[in-house]
GROMACS .gro file of C-alpha atoms in nm:
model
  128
    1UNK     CA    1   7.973 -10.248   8.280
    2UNK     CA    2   7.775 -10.580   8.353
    3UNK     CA    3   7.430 -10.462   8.511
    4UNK     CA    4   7.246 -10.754   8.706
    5UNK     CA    5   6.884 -10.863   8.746
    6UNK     CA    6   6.929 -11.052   9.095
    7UNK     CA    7   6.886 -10.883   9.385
    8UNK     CA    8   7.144 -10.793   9.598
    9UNK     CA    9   7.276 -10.983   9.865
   10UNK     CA   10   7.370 -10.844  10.234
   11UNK     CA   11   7.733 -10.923  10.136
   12UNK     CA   12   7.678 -10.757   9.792
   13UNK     CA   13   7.601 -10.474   9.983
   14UNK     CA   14   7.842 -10.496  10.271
   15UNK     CA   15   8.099 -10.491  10.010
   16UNK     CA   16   7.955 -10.182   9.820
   17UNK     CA   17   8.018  -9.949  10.156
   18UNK     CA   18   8.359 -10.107  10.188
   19UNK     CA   19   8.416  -9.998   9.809
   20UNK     CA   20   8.261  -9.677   9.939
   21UNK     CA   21   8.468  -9.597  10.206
   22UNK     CA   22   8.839  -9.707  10.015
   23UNK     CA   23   8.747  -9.464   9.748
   24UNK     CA   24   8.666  -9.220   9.979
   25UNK     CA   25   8.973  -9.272  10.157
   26UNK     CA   26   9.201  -9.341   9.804
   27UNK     CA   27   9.078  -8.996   9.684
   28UNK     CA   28   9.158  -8.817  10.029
   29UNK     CA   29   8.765  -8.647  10.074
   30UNK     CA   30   8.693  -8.480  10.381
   31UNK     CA   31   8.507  -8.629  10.633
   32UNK     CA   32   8.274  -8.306  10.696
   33UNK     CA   33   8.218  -8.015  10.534
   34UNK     CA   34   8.174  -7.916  10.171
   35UNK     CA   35   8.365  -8.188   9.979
   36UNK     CA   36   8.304  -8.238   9.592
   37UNK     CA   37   8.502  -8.542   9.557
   38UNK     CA   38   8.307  -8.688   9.892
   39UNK     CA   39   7.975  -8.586   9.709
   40UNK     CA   40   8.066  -8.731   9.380
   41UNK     CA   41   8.121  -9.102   9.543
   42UNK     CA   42   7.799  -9.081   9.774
   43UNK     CA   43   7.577  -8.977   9.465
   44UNK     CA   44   7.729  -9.290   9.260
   45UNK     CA   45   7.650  -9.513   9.532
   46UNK     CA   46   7.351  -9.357   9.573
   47UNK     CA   47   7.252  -9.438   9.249
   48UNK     CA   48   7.394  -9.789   9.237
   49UNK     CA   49   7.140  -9.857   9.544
   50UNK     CA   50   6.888  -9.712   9.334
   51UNK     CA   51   6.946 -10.002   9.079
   52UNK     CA   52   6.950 -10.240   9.304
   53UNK     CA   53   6.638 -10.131   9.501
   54UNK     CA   54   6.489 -10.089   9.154
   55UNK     CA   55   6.575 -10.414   9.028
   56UNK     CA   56   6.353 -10.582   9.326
   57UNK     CA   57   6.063 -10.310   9.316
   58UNK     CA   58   6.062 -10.060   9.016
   59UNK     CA   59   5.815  -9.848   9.212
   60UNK     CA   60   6.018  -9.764   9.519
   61UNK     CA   61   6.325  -9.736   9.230
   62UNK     CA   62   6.119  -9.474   9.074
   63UNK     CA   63   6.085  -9.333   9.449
   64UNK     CA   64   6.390  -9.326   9.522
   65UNK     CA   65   6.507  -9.160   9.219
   66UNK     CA   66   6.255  -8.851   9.268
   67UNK     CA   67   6.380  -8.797   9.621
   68UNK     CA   68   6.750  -8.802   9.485
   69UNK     CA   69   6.656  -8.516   9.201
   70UNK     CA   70   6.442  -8.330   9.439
   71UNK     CA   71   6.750  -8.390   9.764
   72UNK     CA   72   6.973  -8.232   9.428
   73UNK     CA   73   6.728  -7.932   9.358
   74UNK     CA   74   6.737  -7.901   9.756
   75UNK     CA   75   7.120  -7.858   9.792
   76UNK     CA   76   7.147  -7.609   9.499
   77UNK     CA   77   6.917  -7.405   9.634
   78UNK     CA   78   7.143  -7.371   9.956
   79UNK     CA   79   7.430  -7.344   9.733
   80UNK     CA   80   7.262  -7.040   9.547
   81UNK     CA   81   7.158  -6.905   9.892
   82UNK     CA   82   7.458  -6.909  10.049
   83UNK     CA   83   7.691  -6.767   9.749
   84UNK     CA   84   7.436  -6.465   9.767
   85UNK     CA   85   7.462  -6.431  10.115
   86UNK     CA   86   7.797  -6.379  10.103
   87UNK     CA   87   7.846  -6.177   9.805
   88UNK     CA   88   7.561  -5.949  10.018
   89UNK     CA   89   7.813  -5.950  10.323
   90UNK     CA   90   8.083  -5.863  10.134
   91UNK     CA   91   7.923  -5.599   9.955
   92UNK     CA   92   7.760  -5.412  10.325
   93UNK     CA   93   8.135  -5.462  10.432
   94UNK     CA   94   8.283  -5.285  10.159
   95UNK     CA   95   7.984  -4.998  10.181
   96UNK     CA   96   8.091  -4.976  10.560
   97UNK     CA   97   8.454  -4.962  10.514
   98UNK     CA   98   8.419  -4.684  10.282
   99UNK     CA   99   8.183  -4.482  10.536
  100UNK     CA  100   8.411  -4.484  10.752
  101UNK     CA  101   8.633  -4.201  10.698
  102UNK     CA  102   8.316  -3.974  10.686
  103UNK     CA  103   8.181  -4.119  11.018
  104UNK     CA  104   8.541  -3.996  11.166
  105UNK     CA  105   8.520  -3.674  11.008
  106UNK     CA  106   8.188  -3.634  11.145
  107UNK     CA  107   8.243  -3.762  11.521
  108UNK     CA  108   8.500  -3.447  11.514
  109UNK     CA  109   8.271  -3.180  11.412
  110UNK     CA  110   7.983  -3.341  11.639
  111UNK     CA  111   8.282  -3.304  11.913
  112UNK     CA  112   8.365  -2.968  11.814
  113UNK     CA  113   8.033  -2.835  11.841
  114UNK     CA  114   7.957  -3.016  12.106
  115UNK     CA  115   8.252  -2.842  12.298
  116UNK     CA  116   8.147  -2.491  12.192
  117UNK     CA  117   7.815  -2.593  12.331
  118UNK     CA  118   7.905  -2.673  12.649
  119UNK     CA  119   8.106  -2.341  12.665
  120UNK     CA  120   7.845  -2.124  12.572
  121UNK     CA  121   7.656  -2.310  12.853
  122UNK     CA  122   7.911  -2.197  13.112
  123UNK     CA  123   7.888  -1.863  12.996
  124UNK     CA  124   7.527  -1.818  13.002
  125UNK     CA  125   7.548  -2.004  13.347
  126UNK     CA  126   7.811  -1.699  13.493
  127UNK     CA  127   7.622  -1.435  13.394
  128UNK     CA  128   7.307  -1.520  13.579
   0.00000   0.00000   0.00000
């Protein structure tokens, strides 16, 4: 690949988000949501503005390219939180689903006693 040491132009530019948007489009990526092939293209032209920002004013390159890496550390973060999340969900469903059949078996005895209760409660009431 040729890499250039002009600046870019506004129509160098206005043809790197038409590029953008035919890949996207070419390689079917969702418009929202969690798409990897969406996130691959937007991270390559993320980095091709990088070069070209770079190329006109290394220090805001430099910039640029810590706020990508720390964006990246951001998002895995949330990836890592959310896979835990739901393993966590998953796991307090299983524990409830298998409670279950006890929580049944004791609603009847509660009911049962409950019933005896309230028949010894008559009782005592008649024989006042």
């Amino acid at each position: 690949r040729h890499v250039s040491n002009t600046p870019s132009s506004r129509e160098e530019v206005s043809n790197l988000k038409k590029l953008l948007d035919d890949r996207l489009t070419a390689r079917q990526a969702r418009e929202n949501g969690i798409c990897p092939i969406r996130e691959e293209l937007h991270n390559q032209c993320f980095d091709e503005l990088i070069r070209e920002v770079a190329i006109d004013c290394p220090e805001r390159g430099m910039l640029l390219v810590r706020v990508r890496d720390e964006l990246k550390m951001t998002i895995s973060a949330y990836q890592t939180l959310y896979n835990s999340s739901v393993t966590f969900g998953m796991r307090k469903q299983m524990q409830s689903e298998l409670g279950t059949p006890q929580l049944e078996e004791d609603i009847v005895a509660l009911t049962a006693k409950k019933t005896l209760f309230k028949d010894k409660l008559i009782e005592l009431g008649k024989k006042r």
